[in-house]
Amino acid sequence: MCSWPTAKGGDLYEFVRGVTFPKDVASTTSSCTRIGILRAGNLEWGRILLDDLVYVPSEYVKSEQMLRPGDLVLAMSSGSATVVGKAAPVTNPLPSMAFGAFCGVIRPKREEHVPWLTWYFQSPLYRSWLREVSSGTNINNLKGSSFLELEIPLPPVEEQRRIIGRLVEMMERTRRARAALSGIPQEGQSLITNILYSAVSGDLTRDWRLQHPGHSVAPRRLTQASTSHESEYFRPAWELPSSWVFISAREAGEVQLGRQRAPKYHLGENMRPYLRTANVFEDRIDTSDVLSMQFGDKDFETYRLKHGDILLNEGQSRELVGRPAMYRGELPDVCFQNTLVRFRSSEDVIPEYALLVFRYYLRSGRFQRLAQWSTNIAHLGAGRFAQIEFPLPPMAEQKEIVSRAHGQLDKTHTLLRSVSELGRELTLLESSVLKTVFQGPLP
């Protein structure tokens, strides 16, 4: 229960409804006779986005619907419960602009109340009220009358100023902390890519080879000339250590495209779960949404996954084509669809090492260069993938690479999780500060 005196919203501000206009008069092109219209999608908590505006002829806009400094723009209606109720202040001069019918504006009657109301409409107290008053079945709606009846905690103006000063100071501290953390995730991803390159180029185990010369000899059959070099898809991009050799993915393991989905497989006595592109992320298989189709005994044996199989996205957006993950028994007796390519390592290749290679190819753009386009989808192609170069070290060195790479990757992921957790803690801290401010006097 808030210990501040309260006032009704209608005593503190006016509520202005948004512009209504026929769809056929709206345009994405601005002109001197048209006015930009903010919509619910242009609002973030505390921030107005000026992307994807529509413009309508000025005769549809009333003077009170033009945005003014000090206004608070509200998302009044949205198909998403996470959007409705978002409030964003008009703090900086904006181009000549109004707001649409799915938005509303709170316009404070007294200028000295603007800072207090701006922060209140970001607070947990306001968001708690939102959950109580939003209604609708397929769409979430708010009523302007509800905002006029809203009871808002209201200390004296001098106390408001003191509290807002403290609040701004605390928020600035969290802002600086968030800014210090902001570059770490990107740097962490770059570090992961560098670790993968170091692993598959031989840099990671350079010292190991010097200390273990007896284990740094490639099997004789792999040192022989390979027809892979004649393939247009076989393009080594770096020089390997002398004990390594480039072979093709086909020589490194078995490559197979999954089974095509067809109406005749939708029903049957042997329905089996299968994985598709939506289940395969980088180094992670998501089994939260797995479909099933009919697999006879022969097909089941052909397409059944085994522990250590690597699945790669065959058809994807250009930047995600070839995204690989290892099947580690997450779901028993599961098969795979033809939107995926399966790589099953030969006896000369450790599956975990192969995954490092393919993760590097994803991140370095090698799979993008290999893929071909069909409409707006990039296709890896099982045949092309089978001919791609594969850097192969001796078995003993593969084991060392996997051990070292996993150790470094684990440390990097731990760091990134810690940064993510710190970000969440900063958000909770900001929420806690706002909650404390609007529940009663600060010392």
Short mmCIF file of C-alpha atoms in Angstrom, two decimals:
data_model
loop_
_atom_site.label_atom_id
_atom_site.label_comp_id
_atom_site.label_asym_id
_atom_site.label_seq_id
_atom_site.Cartn_x
_atom_site.Cartn_y
_atom_site.Cartn_z
CA MET A 1 0.00 0.00 0.00
CA CYS A 2 1.53 3.30 -1.09
CA SER A 3 2.06 5.73 1.78
CA TRP A 4 1.94 8.83 -0.47
CA PRO A 5 -1.20 10.91 -0.89
CA THR A 6 -2.86 10.07 -4.20
CA ALA A 7 -4.61 12.00 -6.94
CA LYS A 8 -6.82 10.87 -9.78
CA GLY A 9 -5.23 10.89 -13.20
CA GLY A 10 -7.96 13.18 -14.52
CA ASP A 11 -6.86 15.85 -12.04
CA LEU A 12 -3.26 15.67 -13.24
CA TYR A 13 -3.54 15.32 -17.00
CA GLU A 14 -5.76 15.27 -20.05
CA PHE A 15 -6.21 12.10 -22.05
CA VAL A 16 -6.13 12.66 -25.82
CA ARG A 17 -7.32 10.04 -28.29
CA GLY A 18 -5.39 9.22 -31.47
CA VAL A 19 -6.05 10.00 -35.11
CA THR A 20 -8.52 7.87 -37.04
CA PHE A 21 -8.16 7.68 -40.82
CA PRO A 22 -9.10 5.37 -43.70
CA LYS A 23 -6.40 2.87 -44.59
CA ASP A 24 -6.34 3.99 -48.20
CA VAL A 25 -5.14 7.50 -47.32
CA ALA A 26 -2.07 6.27 -45.40
CA SER A 27 1.32 6.26 -47.11
CA THR A 28 4.86 5.35 -46.13
CA THR A 29 6.11 8.46 -47.98
CA SER A 30 6.32 11.80 -46.21
CA SER A 31 5.50 15.16 -47.76
CA CYS A 32 4.81 18.74 -46.71
CA THR A 33 1.05 18.02 -46.72
CA ARG A 34 1.24 14.80 -44.70
CA ILE A 35 1.83 14.21 -41.00
CA GLY A 36 3.70 11.25 -39.52
CA ILE A 37 1.65 8.95 -37.29
CA LEU A 38 3.03 6.96 -34.38
CA ARG A 39 1.52 3.51 -33.90
CA ALA A 40 1.69 1.04 -31.01
CA GLY A 41 4.65 -0.68 -32.66
CA ASN A 42 6.64 2.57 -32.49
CA LEU A 43 6.65 2.51 -28.70
CA GLU A 44 9.14 0.90 -26.36
CA TRP A 45 9.13 1.37 -22.62
CA GLY A 46 10.45 4.91 -22.18
CA ARG A 47 11.40 5.35 -25.86
CA ILE A 48 9.80 6.34 -29.15
CA LEU A 49 10.98 4.58 -32.33
CA LEU A 50 10.72 6.56 -35.55
CA ASP A 51 10.99 3.53 -37.85
CA ASP A 52 8.16 2.34 -40.08
CA LEU A 53 5.97 5.43 -39.79
CA VAL A 54 2.86 6.06 -41.86
CA TYR A 55 1.85 9.48 -43.10
CA VAL A 56 -1.69 10.82 -43.54
CA PRO A 57 -3.05 14.05 -45.03
CA SER A 58 -3.01 16.87 -42.48
CA GLU A 59 -6.79 17.38 -42.63
CA TYR A 60 -7.31 14.14 -40.68
CA VAL A 61 -5.30 15.42 -37.71
CA LYS A 62 -6.73 17.73 -35.04
CA SER A 63 -4.44 20.29 -33.42
CA GLU A 64 -4.62 18.57 -30.00
CA GLN A 65 -3.43 15.32 -31.61
CA MET A 66 -0.07 16.83 -32.52
CA LEU A 67 2.61 15.66 -30.11
CA ARG A 68 4.10 18.17 -27.68
CA PRO A 69 7.10 18.05 -25.33
CA GLY A 70 5.99 16.57 -22.01
CA ASP A 71 3.41 14.26 -23.59
CA LEU A 72 3.38 10.58 -22.69
CA VAL A 73 2.38 8.35 -25.62
CA LEU A 74 0.58 5.11 -24.68
CA ALA A 75 -0.06 1.92 -26.64
CA MET A 76 -3.81 1.52 -26.07
CA SER A 77 -4.51 -1.53 -28.22
CA SER A 78 -2.39 -4.36 -29.53
CA GLY A 79 -2.56 -8.02 -30.43
CA SER A 80 0.35 -8.54 -28.04
CA ALA A 81 0.00 -8.31 -24.27
CA THR A 82 3.68 -7.32 -24.13
CA VAL A 83 3.02 -4.15 -26.16
CA VAL A 84 -0.25 -2.80 -24.79
CA GLY A 85 0.23 -0.14 -22.12
CA LYS A 86 3.80 0.77 -23.08
CA ALA A 87 4.45 4.41 -22.29
CA ALA A 88 7.06 6.64 -23.92
CA PRO A 89 7.70 10.31 -23.16
CA VAL A 90 8.13 13.01 -25.78
CA THR A 91 11.37 14.43 -24.41
CA ASN A 92 13.19 15.79 -27.46
CA PRO A 93 11.82 17.88 -30.29
CA LEU A 94 10.22 15.56 -32.83
CA PRO A 95 9.31 16.23 -36.44
CA SER A 96 5.73 17.38 -36.94
CA MET A 97 4.01 14.23 -35.73
CA ALA A 98 0.77 12.86 -34.33
CA PHE A 99 -0.39 9.44 -33.07
CA GLY A 100 -2.84 6.86 -34.34
CA ALA A 101 -6.09 5.48 -32.99
CA PHE A 102 -4.35 2.54 -31.27
CA CYS A 103 -2.40 5.05 -29.18
CA GLY A 104 -3.35 7.69 -26.65
CA VAL A 105 -1.58 10.60 -25.04
CA ILE A 106 -1.40 11.71 -21.44
CA ARG A 107 -0.84 15.47 -21.40
CA PRO A 108 0.06 16.82 -17.92
CA LYS A 109 -1.86 19.94 -16.85
CA ARG A 110 1.08 21.31 -14.86
CA GLU A 111 4.64 21.32 -16.19
CA GLU A 112 6.13 20.54 -12.75
CA HIS A 113 4.34 17.17 -12.74
CA VAL A 114 5.93 16.02 -16.04
CA PRO A 115 9.03 14.32 -14.51
CA TRP A 116 7.00 12.54 -11.83
CA LEU A 117 4.40 11.24 -14.29
CA THR A 118 7.11 10.25 -16.80
CA TRP A 119 8.76 7.98 -14.23
CA TYR A 120 5.49 6.73 -12.76
CA PHE A 121 4.43 5.36 -16.15
CA GLN A 122 7.61 3.23 -16.25
CA SER A 123 7.16 1.88 -12.72
CA PRO A 124 6.17 -1.61 -11.52
CA LEU A 125 3.19 0.02 -9.78
CA TYR A 126 1.85 1.16 -13.16
CA ARG A 127 2.61 -2.19 -14.81
CA SER A 128 0.78 -4.01 -12.03
CA TRP A 129 -2.24 -1.79 -12.64
CA LEU A 130 -1.99 -2.54 -16.39
CA ARG A 131 -2.38 -6.26 -15.81
CA GLU A 132 -5.59 -5.59 -13.87
CA VAL A 133 -7.30 -3.30 -16.39
CA SER A 134 -6.22 -4.65 -19.79
CA SER A 135 -8.97 -6.72 -21.33
CA GLY A 136 -9.82 -8.44 -24.58
CA THR A 137 -9.92 -11.86 -26.15
CA ASN A 138 -7.71 -11.87 -29.25
CA ILE A 139 -6.57 -8.30 -28.71
CA ASN A 140 -5.60 -6.36 -25.62
CA ASN A 141 -7.38 -3.07 -25.07
CA LEU A 142 -7.15 -0.16 -22.66
CA LYS A 143 -9.75 2.54 -22.10
CA GLY A 144 -8.96 6.21 -21.79
CA SER A 145 -11.46 6.51 -18.95
CA SER A 146 -9.39 4.04 -16.92
CA PHE A 147 -6.41 6.40 -17.07
CA LEU A 148 -8.56 9.28 -15.85
CA GLU A 149 -9.66 7.22 -12.83
CA LEU A 150 -6.20 5.88 -12.08
CA GLU A 151 -5.02 6.72 -8.56
CA ILE A 152 -1.47 8.05 -8.72
CA PRO A 153 0.78 8.61 -5.69
CA LEU A 154 1.58 12.32 -5.51
CA PRO A 155 3.97 13.83 -2.95
CA PRO A 156 4.42 17.62 -2.80
CA VAL A 157 6.21 19.13 -5.81
CA GLU A 158 9.41 19.86 -3.86
CA GLU A 159 9.47 16.26 -2.63
CA GLN A 160 8.87 15.08 -6.20
CA ARG A 161 11.93 17.01 -7.33
CA ARG A 162 14.09 15.60 -4.56
CA ILE A 163 13.00 12.03 -5.28
CA ILE A 164 13.37 12.37 -9.04
CA GLY A 165 16.89 13.75 -8.49
CA ARG A 166 17.80 10.68 -6.44
CA LEU A 167 16.11 8.42 -8.95
CA VAL A 168 17.97 9.91 -11.92
CA GLU A 169 21.26 9.54 -10.04
CA MET A 170 20.63 5.84 -9.32
CA MET A 171 19.44 5.16 -12.87
CA GLU A 172 22.55 6.83 -14.25
CA ARG A 173 24.67 4.40 -12.26
CA THR A 174 22.85 1.41 -13.70
CA ARG A 175 23.06 2.98 -17.17
CA ARG A 176 26.84 3.25 -16.87
CA ALA A 177 27.05 -0.34 -15.63
CA ARG A 178 24.90 -1.54 -18.52
CA ALA A 179 27.05 0.42 -20.99
CA ALA A 180 30.18 -1.22 -19.56
CA LEU A 181 28.62 -4.65 -20.14
CA SER A 182 27.11 -3.91 -23.55
CA GLY A 183 30.16 -4.73 -25.66
CA ILE A 184 31.06 -7.99 -23.92
CA PRO A 185 28.54 -10.29 -25.68
CA GLN A 186 29.82 -9.31 -29.12
CA GLU A 187 33.42 -9.65 -27.98
CA GLY A 188 32.53 -13.04 -26.52
CA GLN A 189 31.12 -14.22 -29.84
CA SER A 190 34.27 -13.05 -31.61
CA LEU A 191 36.33 -14.95 -29.05
CA ILE A 192 34.31 -18.12 -29.72
CA THR A 193 35.01 -17.77 -33.45
CA ASN A 194 38.72 -17.27 -32.75
CA ILE A 195 38.80 -20.37 -30.52
CA LEU A 196 37.17 -22.43 -33.26
CA TYR A 197 39.64 -21.17 -35.87
CA SER A 198 42.55 -21.89 -33.53
CA ALA A 199 41.21 -25.42 -33.08
CA VAL A 200 40.78 -26.30 -36.75
CA SER A 201 43.90 -24.54 -38.04
CA GLY A 202 46.36 -26.19 -35.65
CA ASP A 203 47.22 -23.05 -33.67
CA LEU A 204 45.55 -24.35 -30.51
CA THR A 205 47.87 -27.36 -30.27
CA ARG A 206 51.11 -25.95 -31.69
CA ASP A 207 52.92 -26.50 -28.38
CA TRP A 208 51.41 -29.97 -28.02
CA ARG A 209 52.85 -31.09 -31.36
CA LEU A 210 56.33 -30.01 -30.25
CA GLN A 211 55.97 -31.96 -27.03
CA HIS A 212 54.49 -35.10 -28.68
CA PRO A 213 56.31 -35.63 -31.98
CA GLY A 214 55.51 -39.34 -31.99
CA HIS A 215 51.78 -38.68 -32.07
CA SER A 216 51.91 -36.10 -34.84
CA VAL A 217 51.89 -38.39 -37.86
CA ALA A 218 48.90 -38.56 -40.20
CA PRO A 219 47.68 -42.06 -41.19
CA ARG A 220 49.35 -43.10 -44.44
CA ARG A 221 46.12 -43.61 -46.32
CA LEU A 222 45.16 -40.00 -45.63
CA THR A 223 48.43 -38.58 -46.89
CA GLN A 224 47.84 -39.94 -50.36
CA ALA A 225 46.65 -37.61 -53.12
CA SER A 226 42.91 -37.16 -53.00
CA THR A 227 40.48 -36.56 -55.83
CA SER A 228 38.81 -34.04 -53.55
CA HIS A 229 41.28 -31.45 -54.80
CA GLU A 230 39.66 -31.67 -58.22
CA SER A 231 36.27 -30.54 -56.86
CA GLU A 232 35.15 -26.95 -57.37
CA TYR A 233 33.87 -27.00 -53.76
CA PHE A 234 37.19 -28.05 -52.24
CA ARG A 235 38.96 -24.79 -51.32
CA PRO A 236 41.44 -24.91 -48.43
CA ALA A 237 41.69 -21.43 -46.95
CA TRP A 238 44.75 -21.83 -44.75
CA GLU A 239 47.96 -23.82 -44.52
CA LEU A 240 47.85 -26.84 -42.25
CA PRO A 241 50.60 -28.21 -39.99
CA SER A 242 52.74 -30.80 -41.78
CA SER A 243 51.14 -33.68 -39.87
CA TRP A 244 47.61 -32.64 -40.89
CA VAL A 245 45.86 -33.17 -44.20
CA PHE A 246 42.86 -31.71 -45.99
CA ILE A 247 40.35 -34.34 -47.03
CA SER A 248 36.74 -33.98 -48.14
CA ALA A 249 33.77 -34.20 -45.79
CA ARG A 250 32.79 -37.39 -47.65
CA GLU A 251 36.16 -38.94 -46.76
CA ALA A 252 35.78 -37.77 -43.16
CA GLY A 253 32.41 -39.39 -42.67
CA GLU A 254 29.07 -40.41 -44.11
CA VAL A 255 26.94 -37.57 -45.51
CA GLN A 256 23.21 -38.06 -45.95
CA LEU A 257 20.18 -35.85 -46.56
CA GLY A 258 17.10 -36.53 -44.43
CA ARG A 259 13.84 -37.96 -45.70
CA GLN A 260 11.39 -35.74 -47.50
CA ARG A 261 8.09 -35.04 -45.81
CA ALA A 262 5.10 -36.13 -47.90
CA PRO A 263 1.32 -36.57 -47.34
CA LYS A 264 1.63 -40.35 -47.50
CA TYR A 265 3.80 -40.24 -44.35
CA HIS A 266 1.35 -38.17 -42.27
CA LEU A 267 -0.42 -41.23 -40.90
CA GLY A 268 0.62 -44.83 -40.30
CA GLU A 269 1.34 -47.56 -37.79
CA ASN A 270 4.98 -46.58 -37.31
CA MET A 271 4.84 -42.87 -36.52
CA ARG A 272 8.26 -41.70 -35.40
CA PRO A 273 9.55 -38.34 -34.17
CA TYR A 274 11.86 -36.49 -36.55
CA LEU A 275 14.04 -33.40 -36.29
CA ARG A 276 13.91 -30.51 -38.73
CA THR A 277 15.57 -27.13 -39.17
CA ALA A 278 13.50 -25.59 -36.36
CA ASN A 279 15.09 -28.04 -33.91
CA VAL A 280 18.75 -27.51 -34.81
CA PHE A 281 20.67 -24.52 -33.42
CA GLU A 282 24.40 -23.99 -33.14
CA ASP A 283 25.68 -26.70 -30.77
CA ARG A 284 22.15 -27.24 -29.43
CA ILE A 285 19.15 -29.38 -30.32
CA ASP A 286 15.76 -28.08 -29.16
CA THR A 287 13.19 -30.83 -28.62
CA SER A 288 10.35 -28.59 -27.40
CA ASP A 289 8.53 -28.82 -30.76
CA VAL A 290 9.15 -32.16 -32.46
CA LEU A 291 6.85 -33.50 -35.18
CA SER A 292 6.20 -37.11 -36.22
CA MET A 293 5.67 -39.01 -39.44
CA GLN A 294 5.50 -42.57 -40.69
CA PHE A 295 8.81 -44.44 -40.97
CA GLY A 296 8.77 -48.06 -42.09
CA ASP A 297 11.41 -50.41 -40.69
CA LYS A 298 13.83 -49.87 -43.60
CA ASP A 299 13.48 -46.08 -43.57
CA PHE A 300 13.75 -46.04 -39.80
CA GLU A 301 17.12 -47.75 -39.93
CA THR A 302 18.27 -45.40 -42.70
CA TYR A 303 17.25 -42.14 -41.02
CA ARG A 304 17.51 -43.04 -37.36
CA LEU A 305 19.97 -40.85 -35.48
CA LYS A 306 22.84 -42.22 -33.43
CA HIS A 307 24.71 -40.52 -30.62
CA GLY A 308 27.45 -38.39 -32.19
CA ASP A 309 25.64 -37.69 -35.46
CA ILE A 310 25.96 -34.06 -36.52
CA LEU A 311 22.96 -32.36 -38.10
CA LEU A 312 23.37 -29.27 -40.27
CA ASN A 313 20.64 -26.94 -41.56
CA GLU A 314 20.32 -27.71 -45.29
CA GLY A 315 17.81 -24.98 -46.12
CA GLN A 316 18.02 -21.75 -44.11
CA SER A 317 18.58 -18.03 -44.31
CA ARG A 318 21.98 -17.20 -45.75
CA GLU A 319 23.64 -16.41 -42.43
CA LEU A 320 22.32 -19.58 -40.76
CA VAL A 321 22.72 -22.16 -43.52
CA GLY A 322 24.82 -25.07 -42.26
CA ARG A 323 24.08 -24.35 -38.60
CA PRO A 324 25.33 -27.53 -36.85
CA ALA A 325 24.51 -29.42 -33.69
CA MET A 326 25.40 -32.87 -32.39
CA TYR A 327 22.71 -35.38 -31.51
CA ARG A 328 23.43 -36.64 -28.02
CA GLY A 329 20.38 -38.82 -27.45
CA GLU A 330 18.10 -35.92 -26.47
CA LEU A 331 15.13 -37.87 -27.85
CA PRO A 332 15.27 -41.64 -28.38
CA ASP A 333 14.43 -43.33 -31.68
CA VAL A 334 14.31 -40.05 -33.61
CA CYS A 335 14.87 -39.54 -37.34
CA PHE A 336 15.53 -36.43 -39.44
CA GLN A 337 13.92 -34.59 -42.34
CA ASN A 338 15.46 -33.46 -45.63
CA THR A 339 15.77 -29.90 -44.33
CA LEU A 340 18.81 -31.31 -42.51
CA VAL A 341 22.04 -32.98 -43.60
CA ARG A 342 23.54 -35.65 -41.36
CA PHE A 343 27.27 -36.13 -40.95
CA ARG A 344 28.33 -39.38 -39.28
CA SER A 345 32.06 -39.43 -38.52
CA SER A 346 34.34 -42.17 -39.78
CA GLU A 347 36.64 -44.03 -37.40
CA ASP A 348 39.40 -41.50 -38.17
CA VAL A 349 37.35 -38.51 -36.96
CA ILE A 350 36.13 -37.68 -33.46
CA PRO A 351 32.56 -36.32 -33.76
CA GLU A 352 33.27 -33.50 -31.30
CA TYR A 353 36.19 -32.39 -33.48
CA ALA A 354 34.00 -32.46 -36.60
CA LEU A 355 31.49 -30.23 -34.81
CA LEU A 356 34.25 -27.70 -34.12
CA VAL A 357 35.08 -27.65 -37.84
CA PHE A 358 31.48 -27.13 -38.88
CA ARG A 359 30.85 -24.46 -36.25
CA TYR A 360 33.83 -22.54 -37.59
CA TYR A 361 32.54 -22.91 -41.16
CA LEU A 362 29.18 -21.49 -40.04
CA ARG A 363 30.76 -18.50 -38.30
CA SER A 364 33.41 -17.77 -40.92
CA GLY A 365 30.93 -17.73 -43.81
CA ARG A 366 32.31 -20.86 -45.48
CA PHE A 367 28.87 -22.47 -45.63
CA GLN A 368 27.41 -19.26 -47.06
CA ARG A 369 29.90 -19.38 -49.91
CA LEU A 370 29.11 -23.05 -50.52
CA ALA A 371 25.33 -22.63 -50.50
CA GLN A 372 23.07 -21.96 -53.46
CA TRP A 373 19.91 -19.86 -53.45
CA SER A 374 16.35 -20.99 -54.09
CA THR A 375 13.91 -18.06 -53.84
CA ASN A 376 14.83 -16.55 -50.44
CA ILE A 377 16.36 -19.70 -48.92
CA ALA A 378 20.01 -20.75 -49.06
CA HIS A 379 20.57 -24.48 -49.61
CA LEU A 380 23.73 -26.17 -48.38
CA GLY A 381 23.29 -29.18 -50.63
CA ALA A 382 24.35 -32.63 -49.43
CA GLY A 383 26.42 -33.17 -52.58
CA ARG A 384 28.27 -29.89 -52.29
CA PHE A 385 28.76 -30.34 -48.55
CA ALA A 386 30.21 -33.83 -49.12
CA GLN A 387 32.98 -32.29 -51.27
CA ILE A 388 33.93 -29.44 -48.95
CA GLU A 389 37.44 -29.47 -47.45
CA PHE A 390 37.88 -30.95 -43.98
CA PRO A 391 41.12 -30.31 -41.99
CA LEU A 392 42.16 -33.59 -40.37
CA PRO A 393 44.81 -33.90 -37.63
CA PRO A 394 46.03 -37.22 -36.21
CA MET A 395 43.65 -38.89 -33.78
CA ALA A 396 45.71 -38.12 -30.66
CA GLU A 397 45.81 -34.46 -31.58
CA GLN A 398 42.07 -34.40 -32.26
CA LYS A 399 41.50 -35.54 -28.68
CA GLU A 400 43.76 -32.78 -27.38
CA ILE A 401 42.03 -30.19 -29.57
CA VAL A 402 38.60 -31.21 -28.32
CA SER A 403 39.75 -31.07 -24.70
CA ARG A 404 41.40 -27.66 -25.03
CA ALA A 405 38.70 -26.10 -27.19
CA HIS A 406 35.90 -27.27 -24.91
CA GLY A 407 37.76 -25.88 -21.91
CA GLN A 408 38.13 -22.46 -23.51
CA LEU A 409 34.60 -22.44 -24.92
CA ASP A 410 33.14 -23.40 -21.55
CA LYS A 411 34.94 -20.50 -19.88
CA THR A 412 33.68 -18.11 -22.55
CA HIS A 413 30.09 -19.33 -22.22
CA THR A 414 30.34 -19.01 -18.44
CA LEU A 415 31.46 -15.40 -18.89
CA LEU A 416 28.62 -14.65 -21.30
CA ARG A 417 26.08 -16.21 -18.93
CA SER A 418 27.47 -14.09 -16.10
CA VAL A 419 27.13 -10.94 -18.21
CA SER A 420 23.57 -11.89 -19.13
CA GLU A 421 22.77 -12.51 -15.47
CA LEU A 422 24.26 -9.14 -14.51
CA GLY A 423 22.06 -7.51 -17.12
CA ARG A 424 18.99 -9.16 -15.61
CA GLU A 425 20.09 -8.07 -12.14
CA LEU A 426 20.44 -4.49 -13.34
CA THR A 427 16.91 -4.66 -14.73
CA LEU A 428 15.63 -6.02 -11.41
CA LEU A 429 17.53 -3.30 -9.56
CA GLU A 430 15.97 -0.59 -11.72
CA SER A 431 12.54 -2.11 -11.18
CA SER A 432 13.14 -2.32 -7.44
CA VAL A 433 14.22 1.33 -7.31
CA LEU A 434 11.11 2.45 -9.19
CA LYS A 435 8.90 0.30 -7.00
CA THR A 436 10.43 1.77 -3.84
CA VAL A 437 10.07 5.34 -5.12
CA PHE A 438 6.34 5.07 -5.81
CA GLN A 439 5.44 3.07 -2.72
CA GLY A 440 6.55 5.68 -0.24
CA PRO A 441 9.02 8.36 0.78
CA LEU A 442 12.71 7.82 0.21
CA PRO A 443 14.99 8.58 3.17
#
